[in-house]
Short mmCIF file of C-alpha atoms and ligand atoms in Angstrom, two decimals:
data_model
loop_
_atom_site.label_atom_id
_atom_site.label_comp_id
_atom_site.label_asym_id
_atom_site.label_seq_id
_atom_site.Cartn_x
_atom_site.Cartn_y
_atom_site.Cartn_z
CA UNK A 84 0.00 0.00 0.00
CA UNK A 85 3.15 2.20 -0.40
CA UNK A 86 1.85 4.18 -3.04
CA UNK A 87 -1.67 4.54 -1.82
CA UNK A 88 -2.34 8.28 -1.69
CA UNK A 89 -1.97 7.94 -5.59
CA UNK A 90 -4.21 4.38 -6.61
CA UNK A 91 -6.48 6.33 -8.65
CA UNK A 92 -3.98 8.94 -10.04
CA UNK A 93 -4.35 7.51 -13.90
CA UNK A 94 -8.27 8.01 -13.59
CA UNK A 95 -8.50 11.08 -11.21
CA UNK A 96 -5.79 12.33 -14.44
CA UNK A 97 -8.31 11.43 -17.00
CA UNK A 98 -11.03 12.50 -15.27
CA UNK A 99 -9.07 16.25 -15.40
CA UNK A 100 -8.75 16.07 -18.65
CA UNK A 101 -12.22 15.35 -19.52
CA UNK A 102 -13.17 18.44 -17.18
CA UNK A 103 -10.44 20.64 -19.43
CA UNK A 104 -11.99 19.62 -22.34
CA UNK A 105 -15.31 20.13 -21.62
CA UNK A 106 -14.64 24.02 -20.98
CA UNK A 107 -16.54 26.02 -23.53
CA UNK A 108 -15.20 29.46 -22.78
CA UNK A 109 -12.34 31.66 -21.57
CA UNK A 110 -14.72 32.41 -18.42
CA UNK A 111 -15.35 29.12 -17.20
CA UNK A 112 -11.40 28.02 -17.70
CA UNK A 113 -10.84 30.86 -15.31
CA UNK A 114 -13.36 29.59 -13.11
CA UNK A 115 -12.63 26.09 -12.77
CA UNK A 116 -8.43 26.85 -12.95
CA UNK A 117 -8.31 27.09 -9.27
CA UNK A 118 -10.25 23.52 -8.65
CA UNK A 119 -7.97 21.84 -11.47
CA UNK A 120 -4.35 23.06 -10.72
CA UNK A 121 -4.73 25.67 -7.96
CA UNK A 122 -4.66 25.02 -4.42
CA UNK A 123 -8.15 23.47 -4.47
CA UNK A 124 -6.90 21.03 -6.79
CA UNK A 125 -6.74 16.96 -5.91
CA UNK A 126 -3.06 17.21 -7.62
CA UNK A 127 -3.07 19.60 -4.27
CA UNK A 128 -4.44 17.10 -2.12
CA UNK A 129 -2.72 14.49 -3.11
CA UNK A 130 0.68 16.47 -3.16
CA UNK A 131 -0.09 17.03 1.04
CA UNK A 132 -0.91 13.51 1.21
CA UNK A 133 2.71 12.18 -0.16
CA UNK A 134 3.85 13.14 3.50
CA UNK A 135 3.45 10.29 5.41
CA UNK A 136 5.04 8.20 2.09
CA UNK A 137 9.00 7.15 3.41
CA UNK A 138 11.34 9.36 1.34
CA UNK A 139 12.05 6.90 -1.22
CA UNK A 140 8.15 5.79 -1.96
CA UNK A 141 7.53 9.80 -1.63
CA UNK A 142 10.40 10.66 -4.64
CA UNK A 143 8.77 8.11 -6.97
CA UNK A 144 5.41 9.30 -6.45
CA UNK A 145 6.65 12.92 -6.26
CA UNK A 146 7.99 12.19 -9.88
CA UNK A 147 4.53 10.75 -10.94
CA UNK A 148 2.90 13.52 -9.32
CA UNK A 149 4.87 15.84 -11.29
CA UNK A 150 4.48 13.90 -14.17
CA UNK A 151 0.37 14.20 -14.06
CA UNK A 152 0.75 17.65 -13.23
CA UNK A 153 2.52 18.27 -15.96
CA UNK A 154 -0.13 16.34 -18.43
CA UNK A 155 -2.72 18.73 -16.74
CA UNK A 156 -1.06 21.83 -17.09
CA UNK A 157 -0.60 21.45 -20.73
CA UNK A 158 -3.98 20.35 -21.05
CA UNK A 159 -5.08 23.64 -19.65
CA UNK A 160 -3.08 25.63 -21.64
CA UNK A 161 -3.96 23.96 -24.73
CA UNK A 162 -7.57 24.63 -24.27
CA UNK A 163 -6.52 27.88 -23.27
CA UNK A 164 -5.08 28.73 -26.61
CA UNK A 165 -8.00 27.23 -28.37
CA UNK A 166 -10.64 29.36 -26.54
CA UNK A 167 -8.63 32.05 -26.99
CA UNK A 168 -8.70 31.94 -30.32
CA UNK A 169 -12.55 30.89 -30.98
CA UNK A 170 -13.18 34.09 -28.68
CA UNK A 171 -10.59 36.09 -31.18
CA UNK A 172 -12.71 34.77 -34.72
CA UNK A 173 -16.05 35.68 -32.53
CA UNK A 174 -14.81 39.14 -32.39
CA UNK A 175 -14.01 39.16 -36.00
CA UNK A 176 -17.50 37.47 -37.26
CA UNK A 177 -19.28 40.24 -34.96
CA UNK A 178 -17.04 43.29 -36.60
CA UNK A 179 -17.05 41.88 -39.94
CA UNK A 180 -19.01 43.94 -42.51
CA UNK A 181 -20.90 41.44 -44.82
CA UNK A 182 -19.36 42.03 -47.63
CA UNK A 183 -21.18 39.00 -49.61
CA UNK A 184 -24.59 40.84 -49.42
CA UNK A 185 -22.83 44.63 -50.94
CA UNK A 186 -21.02 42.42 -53.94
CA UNK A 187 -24.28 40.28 -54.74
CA UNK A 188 -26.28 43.55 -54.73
CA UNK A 189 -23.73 45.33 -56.89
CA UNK A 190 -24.02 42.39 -59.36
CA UNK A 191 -27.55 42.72 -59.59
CA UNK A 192 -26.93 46.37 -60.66
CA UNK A 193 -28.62 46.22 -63.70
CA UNK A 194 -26.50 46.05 -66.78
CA UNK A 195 -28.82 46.42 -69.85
CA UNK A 196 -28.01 45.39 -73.18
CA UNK A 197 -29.61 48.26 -74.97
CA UNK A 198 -30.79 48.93 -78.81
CA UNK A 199 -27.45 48.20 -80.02
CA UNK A 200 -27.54 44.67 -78.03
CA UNK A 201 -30.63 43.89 -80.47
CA UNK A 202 -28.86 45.23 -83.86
CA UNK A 203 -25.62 43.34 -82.51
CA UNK A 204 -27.25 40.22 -82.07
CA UNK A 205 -28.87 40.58 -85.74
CA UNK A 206 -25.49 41.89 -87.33
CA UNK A 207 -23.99 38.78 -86.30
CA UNK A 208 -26.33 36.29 -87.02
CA UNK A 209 -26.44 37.78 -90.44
CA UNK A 210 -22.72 37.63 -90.78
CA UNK A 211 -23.28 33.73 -89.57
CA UNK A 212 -25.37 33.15 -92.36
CA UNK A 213 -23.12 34.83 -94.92
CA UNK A 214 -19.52 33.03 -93.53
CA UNK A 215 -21.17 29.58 -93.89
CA UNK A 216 -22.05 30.86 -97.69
CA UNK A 217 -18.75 31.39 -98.31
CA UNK A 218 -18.34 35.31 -97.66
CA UNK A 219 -15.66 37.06 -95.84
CA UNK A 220 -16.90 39.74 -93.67
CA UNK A 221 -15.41 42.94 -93.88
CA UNK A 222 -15.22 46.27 -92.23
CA UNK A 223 -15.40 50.44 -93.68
CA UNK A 224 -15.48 54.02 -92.94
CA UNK A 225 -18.54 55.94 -91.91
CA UNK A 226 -16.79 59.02 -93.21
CA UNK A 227 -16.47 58.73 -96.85
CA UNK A 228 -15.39 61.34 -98.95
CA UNK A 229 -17.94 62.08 -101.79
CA UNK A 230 -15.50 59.52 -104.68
CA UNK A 231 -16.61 56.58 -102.38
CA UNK A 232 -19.95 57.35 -101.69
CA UNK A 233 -21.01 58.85 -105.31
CA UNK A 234 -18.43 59.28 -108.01
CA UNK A 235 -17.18 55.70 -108.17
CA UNK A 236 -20.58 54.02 -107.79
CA UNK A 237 -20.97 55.49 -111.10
CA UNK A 238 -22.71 59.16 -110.03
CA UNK A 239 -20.64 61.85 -111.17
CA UNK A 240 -21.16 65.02 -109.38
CA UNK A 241 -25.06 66.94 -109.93
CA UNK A 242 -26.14 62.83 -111.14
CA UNK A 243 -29.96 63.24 -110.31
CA UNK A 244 -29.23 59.78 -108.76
CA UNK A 245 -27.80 61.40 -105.69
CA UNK A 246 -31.04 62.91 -104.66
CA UNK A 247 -32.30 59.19 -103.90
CA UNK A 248 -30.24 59.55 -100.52
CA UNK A 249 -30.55 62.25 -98.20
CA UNK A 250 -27.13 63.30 -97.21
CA UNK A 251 -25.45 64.45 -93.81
CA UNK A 252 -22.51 66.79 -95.01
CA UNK A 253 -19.52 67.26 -92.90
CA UNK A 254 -17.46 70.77 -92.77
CA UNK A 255 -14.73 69.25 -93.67
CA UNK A 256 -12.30 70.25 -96.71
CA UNK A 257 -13.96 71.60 -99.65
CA UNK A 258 -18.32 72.31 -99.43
CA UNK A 259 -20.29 68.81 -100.01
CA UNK A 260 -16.97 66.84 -100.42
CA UNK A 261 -16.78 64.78 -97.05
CA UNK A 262 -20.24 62.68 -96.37
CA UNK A 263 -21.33 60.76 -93.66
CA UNK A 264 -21.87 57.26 -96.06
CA UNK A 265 -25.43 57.23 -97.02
CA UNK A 266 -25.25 53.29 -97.45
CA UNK A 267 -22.70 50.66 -97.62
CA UNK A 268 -22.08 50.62 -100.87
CA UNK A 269 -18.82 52.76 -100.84
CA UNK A 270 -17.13 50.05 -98.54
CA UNK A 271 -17.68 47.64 -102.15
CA UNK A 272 -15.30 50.57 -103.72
CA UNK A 273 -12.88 50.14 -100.99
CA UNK A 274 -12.61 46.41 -101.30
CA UNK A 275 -12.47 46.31 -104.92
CA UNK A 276 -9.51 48.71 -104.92
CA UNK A 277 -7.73 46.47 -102.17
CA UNK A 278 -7.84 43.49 -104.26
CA UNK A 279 -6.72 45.13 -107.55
CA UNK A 280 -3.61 46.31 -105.79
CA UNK A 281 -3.44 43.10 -104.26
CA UNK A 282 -4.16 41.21 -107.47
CA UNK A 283 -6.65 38.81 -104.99
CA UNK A 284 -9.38 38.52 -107.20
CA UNK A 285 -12.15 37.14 -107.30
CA UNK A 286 -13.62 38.58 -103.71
CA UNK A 287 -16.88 37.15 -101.67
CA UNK A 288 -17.44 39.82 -98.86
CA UNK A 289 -20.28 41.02 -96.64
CA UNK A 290 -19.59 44.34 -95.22
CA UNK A 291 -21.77 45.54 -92.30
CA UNK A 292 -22.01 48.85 -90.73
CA UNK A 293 -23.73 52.21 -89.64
CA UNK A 294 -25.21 54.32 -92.20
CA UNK A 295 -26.62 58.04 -91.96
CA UNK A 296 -29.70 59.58 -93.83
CA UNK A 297 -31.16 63.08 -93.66
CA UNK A 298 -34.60 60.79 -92.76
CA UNK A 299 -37.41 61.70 -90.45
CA UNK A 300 -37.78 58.54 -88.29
CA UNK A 301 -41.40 56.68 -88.96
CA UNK A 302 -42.21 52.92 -88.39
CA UNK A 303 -39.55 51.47 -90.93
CA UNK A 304 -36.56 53.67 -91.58
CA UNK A 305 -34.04 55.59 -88.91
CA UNK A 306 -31.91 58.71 -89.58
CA UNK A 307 -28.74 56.65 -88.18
CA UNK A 308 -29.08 52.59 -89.20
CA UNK A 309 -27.29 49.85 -90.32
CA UNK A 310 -26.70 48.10 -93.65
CA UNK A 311 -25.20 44.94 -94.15
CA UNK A 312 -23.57 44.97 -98.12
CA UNK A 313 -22.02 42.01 -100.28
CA UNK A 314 -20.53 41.69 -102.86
CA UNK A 315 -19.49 39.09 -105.22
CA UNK A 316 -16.73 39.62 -108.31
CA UNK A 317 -15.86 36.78 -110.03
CA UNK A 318 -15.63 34.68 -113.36
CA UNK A 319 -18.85 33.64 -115.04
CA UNK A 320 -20.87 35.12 -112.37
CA UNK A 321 -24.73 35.64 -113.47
CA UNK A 322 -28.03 36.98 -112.33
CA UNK A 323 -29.17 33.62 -111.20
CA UNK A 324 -25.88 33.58 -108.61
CA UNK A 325 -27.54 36.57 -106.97
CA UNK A 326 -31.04 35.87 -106.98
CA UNK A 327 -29.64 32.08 -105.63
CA UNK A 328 -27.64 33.98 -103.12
CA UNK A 329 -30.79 36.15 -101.76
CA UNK A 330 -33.31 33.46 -101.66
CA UNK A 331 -31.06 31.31 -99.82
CA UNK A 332 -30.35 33.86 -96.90
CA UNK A 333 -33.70 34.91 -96.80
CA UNK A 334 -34.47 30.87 -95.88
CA UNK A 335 -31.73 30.71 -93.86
CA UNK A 336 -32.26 33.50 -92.13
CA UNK A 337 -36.07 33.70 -91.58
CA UNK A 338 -37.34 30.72 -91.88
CA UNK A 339 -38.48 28.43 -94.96
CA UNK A 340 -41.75 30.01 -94.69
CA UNK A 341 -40.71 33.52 -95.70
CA UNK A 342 -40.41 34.40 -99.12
CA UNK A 343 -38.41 36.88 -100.95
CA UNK A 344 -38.97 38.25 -104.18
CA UNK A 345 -36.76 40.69 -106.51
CA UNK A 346 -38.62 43.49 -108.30
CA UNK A 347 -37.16 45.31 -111.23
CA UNK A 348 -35.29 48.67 -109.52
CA UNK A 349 -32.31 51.42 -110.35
CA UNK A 350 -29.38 51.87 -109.15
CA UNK A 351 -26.28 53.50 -111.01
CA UNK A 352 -24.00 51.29 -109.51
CA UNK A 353 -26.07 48.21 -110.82
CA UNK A 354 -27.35 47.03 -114.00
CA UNK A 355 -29.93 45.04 -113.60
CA UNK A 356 -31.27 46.91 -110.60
CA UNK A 357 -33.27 44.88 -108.31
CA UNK A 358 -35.38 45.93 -105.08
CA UNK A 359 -35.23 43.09 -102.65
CA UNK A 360 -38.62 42.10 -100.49
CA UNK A 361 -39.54 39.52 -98.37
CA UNK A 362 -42.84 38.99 -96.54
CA UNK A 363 -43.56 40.81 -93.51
CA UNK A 364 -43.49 38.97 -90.87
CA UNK A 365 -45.75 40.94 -88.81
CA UNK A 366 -48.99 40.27 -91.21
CA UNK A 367 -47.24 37.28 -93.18
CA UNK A 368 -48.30 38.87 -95.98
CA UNK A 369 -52.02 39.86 -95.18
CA UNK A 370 -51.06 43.72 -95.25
CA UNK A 371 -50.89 45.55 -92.16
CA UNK A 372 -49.52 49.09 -90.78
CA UNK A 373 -46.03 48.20 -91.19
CA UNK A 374 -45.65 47.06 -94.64
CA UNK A 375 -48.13 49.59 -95.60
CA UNK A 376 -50.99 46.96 -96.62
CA UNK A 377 -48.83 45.80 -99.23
CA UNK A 378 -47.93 42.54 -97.31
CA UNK A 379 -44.23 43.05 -98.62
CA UNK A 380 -41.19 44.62 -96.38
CA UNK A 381 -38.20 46.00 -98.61
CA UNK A 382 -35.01 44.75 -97.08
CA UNK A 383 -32.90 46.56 -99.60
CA UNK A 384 -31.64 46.63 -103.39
CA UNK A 385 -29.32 44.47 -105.43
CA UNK A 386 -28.20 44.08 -108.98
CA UNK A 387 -25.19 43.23 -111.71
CA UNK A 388 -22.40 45.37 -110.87
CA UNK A 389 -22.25 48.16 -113.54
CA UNK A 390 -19.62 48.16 -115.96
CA UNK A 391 -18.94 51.80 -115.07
CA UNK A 392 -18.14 50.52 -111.52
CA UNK A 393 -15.54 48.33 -112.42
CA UNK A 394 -13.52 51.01 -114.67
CA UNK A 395 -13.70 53.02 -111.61
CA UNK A 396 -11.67 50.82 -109.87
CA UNK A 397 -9.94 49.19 -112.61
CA UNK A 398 -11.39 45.70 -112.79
CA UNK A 399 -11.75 44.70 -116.25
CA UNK A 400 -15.62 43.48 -116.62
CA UNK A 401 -14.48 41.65 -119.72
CA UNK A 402 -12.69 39.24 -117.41
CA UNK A 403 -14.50 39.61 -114.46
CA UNK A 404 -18.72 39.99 -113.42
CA UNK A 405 -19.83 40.36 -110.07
CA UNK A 406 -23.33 41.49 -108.05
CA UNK A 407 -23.68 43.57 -105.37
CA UNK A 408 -26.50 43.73 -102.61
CA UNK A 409 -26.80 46.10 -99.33
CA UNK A 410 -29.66 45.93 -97.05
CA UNK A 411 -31.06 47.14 -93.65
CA UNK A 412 -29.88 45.31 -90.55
CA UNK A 413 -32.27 47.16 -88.61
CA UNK A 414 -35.02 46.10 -91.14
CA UNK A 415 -34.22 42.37 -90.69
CA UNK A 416 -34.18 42.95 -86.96
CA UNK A 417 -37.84 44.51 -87.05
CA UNK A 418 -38.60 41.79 -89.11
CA UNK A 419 -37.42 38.99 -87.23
CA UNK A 420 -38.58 39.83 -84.08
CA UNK A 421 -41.47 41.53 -85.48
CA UNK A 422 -41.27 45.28 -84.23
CA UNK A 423 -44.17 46.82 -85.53
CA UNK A 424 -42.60 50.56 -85.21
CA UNK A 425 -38.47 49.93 -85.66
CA UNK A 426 -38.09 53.68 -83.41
CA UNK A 427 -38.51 50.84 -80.74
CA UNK A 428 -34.80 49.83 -81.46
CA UNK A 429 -33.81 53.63 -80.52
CA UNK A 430 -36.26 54.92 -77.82
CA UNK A 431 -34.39 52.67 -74.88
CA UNK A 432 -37.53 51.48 -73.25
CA UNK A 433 -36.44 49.18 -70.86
CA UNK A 434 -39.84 46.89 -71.44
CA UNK A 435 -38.87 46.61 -74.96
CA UNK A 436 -34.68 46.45 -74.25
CA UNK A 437 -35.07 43.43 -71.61
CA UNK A 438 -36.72 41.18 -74.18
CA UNK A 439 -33.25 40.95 -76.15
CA UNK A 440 -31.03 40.55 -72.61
N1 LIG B 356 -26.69 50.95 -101.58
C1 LIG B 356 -28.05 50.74 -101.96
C2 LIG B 356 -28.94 51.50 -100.97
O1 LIG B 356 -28.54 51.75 -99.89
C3 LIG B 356 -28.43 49.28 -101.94
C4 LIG B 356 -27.67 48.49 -102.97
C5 LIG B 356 -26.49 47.89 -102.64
C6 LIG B 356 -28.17 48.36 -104.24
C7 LIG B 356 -25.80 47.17 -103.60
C8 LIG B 356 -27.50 47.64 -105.18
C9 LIG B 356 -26.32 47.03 -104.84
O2 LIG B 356 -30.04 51.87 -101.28
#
């Protein structure tokens, strides 16, 4: 019974431990510190009780004493440290600003995807349609000087021709020289030139782009719109290759359902002229306000391009034939979505804008 005093030391140890671990805050280890290593302690008790041991029995269970104490003080400490910190993140969570809910409403800040969203989304769709036929799409100016958007498409200056376009005239240079373009014609000019220098003939482009007219806005035209033109210059190349060409965007495009149809038209740059139609979608084809009862919607014009147009730019149209088209991006948008009044595409109303996010 030498080492009595400390039978149970292992369990009254464990026992500690358990106590130490159970401690759920800073305040109760402060509590309960005096009761598991303070004076109060049973390592206390059992520390006074080691007295009556004979000093040899009383070293080794002085050591083991130690020893437990020792197991118990880090114990404490360890949960010490812990609490500490859990009290520490507490504090943190409490001051923390919540950022989550300021980011998630400044996402939700609306972003639109306004009137040009709509013409974007139809631009390239169109171009979609045109790449898998085999055209290259291609980019111009909006400021054209009046060569590109008159002389070389075969209007020499005072042609009565000019009058069918309405033109915005910059101050630039000479009076009436420097236009905003009218169309996208003039872009055709600019490619054809590129390609004789760069003797790449033959040349399959689309070119679309922002065009400018002296127009009032009404239901189906805009002051500031967009065109999308091709052009096709080439060996053997014949009417049938253009009217072949439109029919087969206006299915792919549209839908098979939707017809097109070519209508004899003028254009100096073209010979045959054609004005391009399809059926309005809106009415398909029963007449209605938009395509003015006629159950037709003009898209734009095509034709052969003119010999004249081809000495302008030095192609030799003994060699070489080609067609040109250019229609309204916007139109195709009103059409395809079926905007009865196409100032909807410029007025910014968000009921009409959020249908195209
Ligand atoms: N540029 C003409 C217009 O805007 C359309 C057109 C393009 C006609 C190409 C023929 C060939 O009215």
């Amino acid at each position: 019974m030498s080492d009595a005093p400390l039978a149970h030391l292992d369990d009254q140890v464990e026992e500690l431990l358990r106590a130490i671990a159970d401690l759920a805050s800073l305040e109760e280890l402060t509590n309960a510190e005096p009761t598991l290593v303070g004076k109060r302690s049973v390592l206390s008790s059992l520390q006074k009780s080691l007295g009556s041991l004979s000093p040899e029995e009383r070293r080794d269970a002085g050591a083991r004493l130690q020893e437990a104490r020792r197991r118990v003080v880090e114990a404490l400490e360890a949960q010490r440290r812990d609490l500490e910190a859990r009290a520490r993140v507490a504090e943190l969570d409490a001051d923390r600003l919540d950022l989550g809910d300021v980011v998630l409403d400044a996402v939700r800040v609306p972003l639109g995807a306004g009137h040009p969203g709509i013409v974007a989304i139809t631009q390239y769709a169109l171009e979609e349609v045109f790449v898998g036929m085999g055209f290259r799409v291609e980019d111009g100016p909006e400021v054209e000087s009046d060569w590109y958007n008159f002389e070389a498409l075969n209007m020499p200056p005072a042609h009565p021709a000019r009058g069918m376009w309405d033109t915005f005239y910059l101050e630039l240079g000479e009076p009436e020289t420097v236009v905003l373009r009218t169309h996208t014609s003039p872009t055709q000019i600019h490619l054809m030139e590129k390609a004789v220098a760069e003797e790449s003939l033959p040349l399959h482009a689309v070119m679309p782009g922002r065009c400018y007219r002296r127009d009032t806005p009404d239901a189906r035209h805009l002051a500031a719109f967009h065109q999308i033109e091709g052009i096709v210059v080439d060996r053997g190349i014949t009417f049938a290759d253009l009217a072949g060409t439109i029919d087969t965007f206006t299915r792919a495009y549209f839908g098979p359902d939707i017809d097109s149809r070519l209508r004899p038209g003028y254009f100096p740059f073209t010979e045959p002229s054609a004005e391009f139609e399809i059926t309005c979608t809106l009415c398909r084809g029963e007449g209605c306000r938009t395509c003015s009862q006629t159950g037709w919607i003009e898209l734009g014009g095509c034709g052969m391009i003119d010999p004249a147009v081809f000495a302008a730019v030095g192609i030799d149209a003994e060699e070489w034939s080609g067609f040109a088209f250019g229609f309204g991006i916007d139109r195709c948008a009103q059409m395809r979505y079926q905007i009865a009044d196409m100032r909807a595409l410029i007025e910014n109303d968000l009921r009409f804008v959020r249908q195209f996010s």
